[in-house]
């Protein structure tokens, strides 16, 4: 990090997720077809990936196509797939030259081979890169991912490799695809003035800081990312603790000790009852 870094010394998120919304409204407002909005949206993707990498963000997840987006008009789905293919081919050099690792979350087996092929190639070619993880959420639904985890957990229980009583939040996390490849989600940005999660990182967003902006995704540029990061740097992340605990360097240790004491007390109370 250089001294010219606009957020030098401030609390930065390790993992930023973005719900890129407003492409259609942007196009409508200009009297253009929705597809042009998506094309401009792909330009914003290029800008934001570059900016995030330069700012030192460890992981950036972009909600590029939801499980529900398959139900959009066929010509729009076709265009979005063509745009994804073009992005994966045209950005290959930029991603590799900047030491970015591409990963995906979602039901990518549903994507056409015209997208899957350049995607798998770039995943493989970038696998050793370490400067930033770029995660594309493709054919992604948070409920679908949780449902998939439940199915796998049930299979493990049925096979005898997992005890029902051993299932806790860490175990469930380990069955959620994103937690195997990404750090915990710190900041979730949604553009276009909508205040919804829309089936994005439902499990992962439990303690993420949320940032909503009126800016439509095709207009979202480096300065908007900086604004979100600046806002994040002023947030106090408490994870259910008190402010004093959260500020303490020993917060984790204290929380563990307090949780143990509370559990013990609850156990004793249960025994008495
Ligand atoms: C939401 O806008 C956006 C999408 C459904 C697709 C996002 C895709 C891109 C940004 C471009 C391609 C992606 C990559 C990674 C190259 P909307 O269509 O729902 O907008 P609206 O709510 O204004 O109609």
CSV table of N, CA and C in Angstrom, one decimal, residues 11-129:
chain,number,residue,atom,x,y,z
A,11,UNK,N,-9.9,1.3,8.3
A,11,UNK,CA,-10.4,0.0,8.3
A,11,UNK,C,-11.0,-0.4,7.0
A,12,UNK,N,-10.4,-1.4,6.3
A,12,UNK,CA,-10.9,-1.8,5.0
A,12,UNK,C,-11.5,-3.2,5.0
A,13,UNK,N,-12.5,-3.4,4.3
A,13,UNK,CA,-13.1,-4.8,4.2
A,13,UNK,C,-12.1,-5.7,3.5
A,14,UNK,N,-12.1,-7.0,3.9
A,14,UNK,CA,-11.3,-7.9,3.2
A,14,UNK,C,-12.2,-8.4,2.0
A,15,UNK,N,-13.5,-8.6,2.2
A,15,UNK,CA,-14.3,-9.2,1.2
A,15,UNK,C,-15.5,-8.2,0.9
A,16,UNK,N,-15.6,-7.8,-0.3
A,16,UNK,CA,-16.8,-6.9,-0.7
A,16,UNK,C,-17.6,-7.7,-1.7
A,17,UNK,N,-18.9,-7.6,-1.4
A,17,UNK,CA,-19.9,-8.2,-2.4
A,17,UNK,C,-20.7,-7.1,-3.0
A,18,UNK,N,-21.1,-7.2,-4.3
A,18,UNK,CA,-21.9,-6.1,-4.9
A,18,UNK,C,-23.1,-6.7,-5.6
A,19,UNK,N,-24.2,-6.2,-5.3
A,19,UNK,CA,-25.5,-6.5,-6.1
A,19,UNK,C,-25.5,-5.4,-7.1
A,20,UNK,N,-25.2,-5.7,-8.3
A,20,UNK,CA,-25.1,-4.7,-9.4
A,20,UNK,C,-26.5,-4.5,-10.0
A,21,UNK,N,-27.2,-3.5,-9.5
A,21,UNK,CA,-28.6,-3.4,-10.0
A,21,UNK,C,-28.8,-2.0,-10.7
A,22,UNK,N,-29.7,-2.0,-11.6
A,22,UNK,CA,-30.1,-0.8,-12.3
A,22,UNK,C,-29.7,-0.6,-13.7
A,23,UNK,N,-29.2,-1.7,-14.3
A,23,UNK,CA,-28.8,-1.6,-15.7
A,23,UNK,C,-30.0,-1.3,-16.6
A,24,UNK,N,-31.1,-2.0,-16.3
A,24,UNK,CA,-32.4,-1.8,-17.2
A,24,UNK,C,-32.9,-0.3,-17.0
A,25,UNK,N,-32.9,0.2,-15.8
A,25,UNK,CA,-33.4,1.5,-15.6
A,25,UNK,C,-32.5,2.6,-16.2
A,26,UNK,N,-31.2,2.3,-16.1
A,26,UNK,CA,-30.2,3.2,-16.8
A,26,UNK,C,-30.5,3.3,-18.2
A,27,UNK,N,-30.7,2.2,-18.9
A,27,UNK,CA,-31.0,2.1,-20.3
A,27,UNK,C,-32.3,2.8,-20.6
A,28,UNK,N,-33.4,2.5,-19.9
A,28,UNK,CA,-34.7,3.1,-20.0
A,28,UNK,C,-34.6,4.6,-20.0
A,29,UNK,N,-33.9,5.1,-19.0
A,29,UNK,CA,-33.7,6.6,-18.9
A,29,UNK,C,-33.1,7.2,-20.1
A,30,UNK,N,-32.3,6.5,-20.8
A,30,UNK,CA,-31.7,7.0,-22.0
A,30,UNK,C,-32.4,6.7,-23.3
A,31,UNK,N,-33.6,6.0,-23.1
A,31,UNK,CA,-34.3,5.6,-24.3
A,31,UNK,C,-33.6,4.5,-25.1
A,32,UNK,N,-32.8,3.7,-24.4
A,32,UNK,CA,-32.0,2.6,-25.0
A,32,UNK,C,-32.6,1.2,-24.6
A,33,UNK,N,-32.3,0.2,-25.4
A,33,UNK,CA,-32.7,-1.1,-25.0
A,33,UNK,C,-32.0,-1.6,-23.8
A,34,UNK,N,-32.6,-2.5,-23.0
A,34,UNK,CA,-32.0,-2.9,-21.7
A,34,UNK,C,-30.6,-3.5,-21.9
A,35,UNK,N,-30.4,-4.1,-23.1
A,35,UNK,CA,-29.1,-4.8,-23.4
A,35,UNK,C,-28.0,-3.8,-23.3
A,36,UNK,N,-28.3,-2.6,-23.7
A,36,UNK,CA,-27.2,-1.6,-23.7
A,36,UNK,C,-26.8,-1.2,-22.2
A,37,UNK,N,-27.9,-1.3,-21.4
A,37,UNK,CA,-27.6,-1.1,-20.0
A,37,UNK,C,-26.7,-2.2,-19.4
A,38,UNK,N,-26.9,-3.4,-19.8
A,38,UNK,CA,-26.0,-4.5,-19.4
A,38,UNK,C,-24.6,-4.3,-19.9
A,39,UNK,N,-24.5,-3.8,-21.2
A,39,UNK,CA,-23.2,-3.6,-21.7
A,39,UNK,C,-22.4,-2.5,-20.9
A,40,UNK,N,-23.1,-1.4,-20.6
A,40,UNK,CA,-22.5,-0.4,-19.8
A,40,UNK,C,-22.2,-1.0,-18.4
A,41,UNK,N,-23.0,-1.9,-17.9
A,41,UNK,CA,-22.8,-2.5,-16.7
A,41,UNK,C,-21.5,-3.3,-16.7
A,42,UNK,N,-21.2,-4.0,-17.8
A,42,UNK,CA,-20.0,-4.7,-17.9
A,42,UNK,C,-18.8,-3.8,-17.9
A,43,UNK,N,-18.9,-2.6,-18.4
A,43,UNK,CA,-17.8,-1.6,-18.3
A,43,UNK,C,-17.6,-1.2,-16.9
A,44,UNK,N,-18.7,-1.1,-16.1
A,44,UNK,CA,-18.5,-0.8,-14.7
A,44,UNK,C,-17.8,-1.9,-13.9
A,45,UNK,N,-18.1,-3.2,-14.4
A,45,UNK,CA,-17.4,-4.3,-13.8
A,45,UNK,C,-15.9,-4.2,-14.0
A,46,UNK,N,-15.5,-3.8,-15.2
A,46,UNK,CA,-14.0,-3.7,-15.5
A,46,UNK,C,-13.4,-2.6,-14.6
A,47,UNK,N,-14.1,-1.5,-14.4
A,47,UNK,CA,-13.6,-0.3,-13.6
A,47,UNK,C,-13.5,-0.7,-12.2
A,48,UNK,N,-14.5,-1.4,-11.7
A,48,UNK,CA,-14.5,-1.7,-10.2
A,48,UNK,C,-13.5,-2.8,-9.9
A,49,UNK,N,-13.4,-3.8,-10.7
A,49,UNK,CA,-12.4,-4.8,-10.5
A,49,UNK,C,-11.0,-4.2,-10.4
A,50,UNK,N,-10.7,-3.3,-11.3
A,50,UNK,CA,-9.4,-2.7,-11.4
A,50,UNK,C,-9.2,-1.8,-10.1
A,51,UNK,N,-10.2,-1.1,-9.7
A,51,UNK,CA,-10.1,-0.2,-8.5
A,51,UNK,C,-9.9,-1.0,-7.3
A,52,UNK,N,-10.7,-2.1,-7.1
A,52,UNK,CA,-10.7,-2.9,-5.9
A,52,UNK,C,-9.3,-3.5,-5.8
A,53,UNK,N,-8.7,-4.0,-6.9
A,53,UNK,CA,-7.4,-4.6,-6.9
A,53,UNK,C,-6.3,-3.5,-6.4
A,54,UNK,N,-6.5,-2.3,-6.9
A,54,UNK,CA,-5.5,-1.3,-6.6
A,54,UNK,C,-5.6,-0.8,-5.1
A,55,UNK,N,-6.9,-0.9,-4.6
A,55,UNK,CA,-7.1,-0.5,-3.2
A,55,UNK,C,-6.7,-1.5,-2.2
A,56,UNK,N,-6.4,-2.7,-2.7
A,56,UNK,CA,-6.0,-3.8,-1.8
A,56,UNK,C,-7.1,-4.6,-1.2
A,57,UNK,N,-8.2,-4.6,-1.8
A,57,UNK,CA,-9.3,-5.5,-1.4
A,57,UNK,C,-8.9,-7.0,-1.7
A,58,UNK,N,-9.1,-7.9,-0.7
A,58,UNK,CA,-8.7,-9.3,-0.9
A,58,UNK,C,-9.6,-10.0,-1.8
A,59,UNK,N,-10.9,-9.8,-1.6
A,59,UNK,CA,-11.9,-10.5,-2.4
A,59,UNK,C,-13.1,-9.7,-2.8
A,60,UNK,N,-13.5,-9.8,-4.0
A,60,UNK,CA,-14.6,-9.1,-4.6
A,60,UNK,C,-15.6,-10.0,-5.2
A,61,UNK,N,-16.8,-10.1,-4.7
A,61,UNK,CA,-17.8,-11.0,-5.3
A,61,UNK,C,-18.9,-10.1,-6.0
A,62,UNK,N,-19.1,-10.4,-7.3
A,62,UNK,CA,-20.1,-9.7,-8.1
A,62,UNK,C,-21.3,-10.6,-8.4
A,63,UNK,N,-22.5,-10.1,-8.0
A,63,UNK,CA,-23.7,-10.9,-8.3
A,63,UNK,C,-24.1,-10.6,-9.8
A,64,UNK,N,-23.6,-11.5,-10.7
A,64,UNK,CA,-23.7,-11.2,-12.1
A,64,UNK,C,-24.9,-11.8,-12.7
A,65,UNK,N,-25.4,-13.0,-12.1
A,65,UNK,CA,-26.6,-13.6,-12.7
A,65,UNK,C,-27.2,-14.5,-11.7
A,66,UNK,N,-28.5,-14.2,-11.3
A,66,UNK,CA,-29.1,-15.0,-10.3
A,66,UNK,C,-29.8,-16.2,-10.8
A,67,UNK,N,-30.1,-17.1,-9.9
A,67,UNK,CA,-30.9,-18.3,-10.3
A,67,UNK,C,-32.2,-17.9,-10.9
A,68,UNK,N,-32.8,-16.8,-10.4
A,68,UNK,CA,-34.1,-16.3,-10.9
A,68,UNK,C,-34.0,-15.6,-12.2
A,69,UNK,N,-32.8,-15.1,-12.6
A,69,UNK,CA,-32.6,-14.4,-13.9
A,69,UNK,C,-32.8,-15.3,-15.1
A,70,UNK,N,-32.8,-16.6,-14.9
A,70,UNK,CA,-33.1,-17.5,-16.0
A,70,UNK,C,-34.5,-17.3,-16.6
A,71,UNK,N,-35.4,-16.8,-15.7
A,71,UNK,CA,-36.8,-16.5,-16.1
A,71,UNK,C,-37.0,-15.2,-16.8
A,72,UNK,N,-35.9,-14.4,-17.1
A,72,UNK,CA,-36.1,-13.2,-17.8
A,72,UNK,C,-36.4,-13.6,-19.3
A,73,UNK,N,-36.8,-12.6,-20.1
A,73,UNK,CA,-37.0,-12.9,-21.5
A,73,UNK,C,-35.8,-13.6,-22.2
A,74,UNK,N,-36.0,-14.6,-23.0
A,74,UNK,CA,-34.9,-15.4,-23.6
A,74,UNK,C,-33.9,-14.5,-24.3
A,75,UNK,N,-34.3,-13.4,-25.0
A,75,UNK,CA,-33.3,-12.7,-25.7
A,75,UNK,C,-32.4,-11.9,-24.7
A,76,UNK,N,-32.9,-11.6,-23.5
A,76,UNK,CA,-32.1,-10.9,-22.5
A,76,UNK,C,-31.1,-11.9,-21.9
A,77,UNK,N,-31.6,-13.1,-21.6
A,77,UNK,CA,-30.7,-14.1,-21.0
A,77,UNK,C,-29.6,-14.4,-22.0
A,78,UNK,N,-29.9,-14.5,-23.3
A,78,UNK,CA,-29.0,-14.8,-24.4
A,78,UNK,C,-27.9,-13.7,-24.4
A,79,UNK,N,-28.4,-12.5,-24.3
A,79,UNK,CA,-27.4,-11.3,-24.4
A,79,UNK,C,-26.5,-11.3,-23.1
A,80,UNK,N,-27.1,-11.6,-22.0
A,80,UNK,CA,-26.2,-11.6,-20.8
A,80,UNK,C,-25.2,-12.7,-20.8
A,81,UNK,N,-25.6,-13.9,-21.4
A,81,UNK,CA,-24.6,-15.0,-21.5
A,81,UNK,C,-23.5,-14.5,-22.5
A,82,UNK,N,-23.9,-13.9,-23.6
A,82,UNK,CA,-22.9,-13.4,-24.6
A,82,UNK,C,-21.9,-12.4,-24.0
A,83,UNK,N,-22.5,-11.6,-23.1
A,83,UNK,CA,-21.7,-10.5,-22.5
A,83,UNK,C,-20.7,-11.2,-21.5
A,84,UNK,N,-21.2,-12.2,-20.8
A,84,UNK,CA,-20.3,-12.9,-19.8
A,84,UNK,C,-19.1,-13.6,-20.6
A,85,UNK,N,-19.5,-14.2,-21.7
A,85,UNK,CA,-18.4,-14.9,-22.5
A,85,UNK,C,-17.4,-13.8,-23.0
A,86,UNK,N,-17.9,-12.7,-23.5
A,86,UNK,CA,-17.0,-11.7,-24.0
A,86,UNK,C,-16.1,-11.2,-22.8
A,87,UNK,N,-16.7,-11.0,-21.7
A,87,UNK,CA,-15.9,-10.5,-20.5
A,87,UNK,C,-14.8,-11.5,-20.2
A,88,UNK,N,-15.2,-12.7,-20.1
A,88,UNK,CA,-14.2,-13.7,-19.7
A,88,UNK,C,-13.0,-13.9,-20.7
A,89,UNK,N,-13.3,-13.6,-21.9
A,89,UNK,CA,-12.3,-13.7,-23.0
A,89,UNK,C,-11.5,-12.4,-23.0
A,90,UNK,N,-12.2,-11.2,-23.1
A,90,UNK,CA,-11.5,-10.0,-23.2
A,90,UNK,C,-10.7,-9.5,-22.0
A,91,UNK,N,-11.1,-10.0,-20.8
A,91,UNK,CA,-10.5,-9.5,-19.6
A,91,UNK,C,-9.4,-10.5,-19.1
A,92,UNK,N,-9.2,-11.6,-19.9
A,92,UNK,CA,-8.3,-12.6,-19.4
A,92,UNK,C,-6.9,-12.0,-19.1
A,93,UNK,N,-6.4,-11.3,-20.1
A,93,UNK,CA,-5.0,-10.7,-19.9
A,93,UNK,C,-4.9,-9.8,-18.7
A,94,UNK,N,-5.9,-9.0,-18.6
A,94,UNK,CA,-6.0,-8.0,-17.4
A,94,UNK,C,-6.0,-8.7,-16.1
A,95,UNK,N,-6.8,-9.8,-16.0
A,95,UNK,CA,-6.9,-10.6,-14.8
A,95,UNK,C,-5.6,-11.3,-14.5
A,96,UNK,N,-5.0,-11.9,-15.5
A,96,UNK,CA,-3.8,-12.6,-15.2
A,96,UNK,C,-2.6,-11.7,-14.9
A,97,UNK,N,-2.5,-10.6,-15.7
A,97,UNK,CA,-1.4,-9.6,-15.5
A,97,UNK,C,-1.5,-9.0,-14.1
A,98,UNK,N,-2.7,-8.9,-13.6
A,98,UNK,CA,-2.9,-8.2,-12.2
A,98,UNK,C,-2.9,-9.2,-11.1
A,99,UNK,N,-2.5,-10.5,-11.4
A,99,UNK,CA,-2.4,-11.5,-10.3
A,99,UNK,C,-3.7,-11.7,-9.6
A,100,UNK,N,-4.8,-11.6,-10.4
A,100,UNK,CA,-6.2,-11.9,-9.8
A,100,UNK,C,-6.6,-13.3,-10.0
A,101,UNK,N,-7.2,-13.9,-9.0
A,101,UNK,CA,-7.7,-15.3,-9.2
A,101,UNK,C,-9.2,-15.3,-9.4
A,102,UNK,N,-9.6,-15.9,-10.4
A,102,UNK,CA,-11.1,-16.0,-10.7
A,102,UNK,C,-11.6,-17.2,-10.1
A,103,UNK,N,-12.7,-17.1,-9.3
A,103,UNK,CA,-13.5,-18.2,-8.8
A,103,UNK,C,-15.0,-17.9,-9.1
A,104,UNK,N,-15.8,-18.9,-8.9
A,104,UNK,CA,-17.3,-18.7,-9.1
A,104,UNK,C,-18.0,-19.3,-7.9
A,105,UNK,N,-19.2,-18.8,-7.7
A,105,UNK,CA,-20.2,-19.5,-6.8
A,105,UNK,C,-21.5,-19.6,-7.6
A,106,UNK,N,-22.3,-20.6,-7.4
A,106,UNK,CA,-23.5,-20.8,-8.0
A,106,UNK,C,-23.6,-22.1,-8.8
A,107,UNK,N,-24.8,-22.3,-9.4
A,107,UNK,CA,-25.0,-23.5,-10.2
A,107,UNK,C,-24.5,-23.4,-11.6
A,108,UNK,N,-23.1,-23.3,-11.7
A,108,UNK,CA,-22.5,-23.0,-13.0
A,108,UNK,C,-22.7,-24.1,-14.0
A,109,UNK,N,-23.1,-25.3,-13.6
A,109,UNK,CA,-23.3,-26.3,-14.5
A,109,UNK,C,-24.5,-26.0,-15.4
A,110,UNK,N,-25.4,-25.0,-15.0
A,110,UNK,CA,-26.5,-24.6,-15.8
A,110,UNK,C,-26.1,-23.6,-16.9
A,111,UNK,N,-24.9,-23.1,-16.9
A,111,UNK,CA,-24.5,-22.1,-17.9
A,111,UNK,C,-24.2,-22.8,-19.2
A,112,UNK,N,-24.4,-22.1,-20.3
A,112,UNK,CA,-24.1,-22.7,-21.6
A,112,UNK,C,-22.6,-22.9,-21.7
A,113,UNK,N,-22.2,-23.9,-22.5
A,113,UNK,CA,-20.7,-24.2,-22.7
A,113,UNK,C,-20.0,-23.0,-23.2
A,114,UNK,N,-20.7,-22.1,-24.0
A,114,UNK,CA,-20.0,-20.9,-24.5
A,114,UNK,C,-19.5,-20.0,-23.4
A,115,UNK,N,-20.1,-20.1,-22.2
A,115,UNK,CA,-19.6,-19.3,-21.0
A,115,UNK,C,-18.7,-20.2,-20.1
A,116,UNK,N,-19.2,-21.5,-20.0
A,116,UNK,CA,-18.4,-22.4,-19.1
A,116,UNK,C,-17.0,-22.6,-19.5
A,117,UNK,N,-16.8,-22.7,-20.8
A,117,UNK,CA,-15.4,-23.0,-21.3
A,117,UNK,C,-14.4,-21.9,-21.0
A,118,UNK,N,-14.7,-20.7,-21.5
A,118,UNK,CA,-13.7,-19.6,-21.1
A,118,UNK,C,-13.6,-19.4,-19.6
A,119,UNK,N,-14.7,-19.7,-18.9
A,119,UNK,CA,-14.7,-19.5,-17.4
A,119,UNK,C,-13.8,-20.5,-16.8
A,120,UNK,N,-14.0,-21.8,-17.1
A,120,UNK,CA,-13.1,-22.9,-16.6
A,120,UNK,C,-11.6,-22.6,-16.9
A,121,UNK,N,-11.4,-22.2,-18.1
A,121,UNK,CA,-10.0,-21.9,-18.6
A,121,UNK,C,-9.4,-20.8,-17.7
A,122,UNK,N,-10.1,-19.8,-17.5
A,122,UNK,CA,-9.6,-18.7,-16.7
A,122,UNK,C,-9.4,-19.0,-15.2
A,123,UNK,N,-10.4,-19.9,-14.7
A,123,UNK,CA,-10.3,-20.3,-13.3
A,123,UNK,C,-9.0,-21.1,-13.1
A,124,UNK,N,-8.7,-22.0,-14.1
A,124,UNK,CA,-7.5,-22.8,-14.1
A,124,UNK,C,-6.2,-22.0,-14.2
A,125,UNK,N,-6.3,-21.1,-15.2
A,125,UNK,CA,-5.1,-20.2,-15.5
A,125,UNK,C,-4.7,-19.3,-14.4
A,126,UNK,N,-5.7,-18.9,-13.6
A,126,UNK,CA,-5.5,-17.9,-12.6
A,126,UNK,C,-5.4,-18.5,-11.2
A,127,UNK,N,-5.4,-19.8,-11.1
A,127,UNK,CA,-5.6,-20.5,-9.8
A,127,UNK,C,-4.4,-20.2,-8.8
A,128,UNK,N,-3.2,-19.9,-9.3
A,128,UNK,CA,-2.1,-19.6,-8.4
A,128,UNK,C,-2.0,-18.1,-8.1
A,129,UNK,N,-2.9,-17.3,-8.6
A,129,UNK,CA,-2.8,-15.8,-8.3
A,129,UNK,C,-3.2,-15.5,-6.9
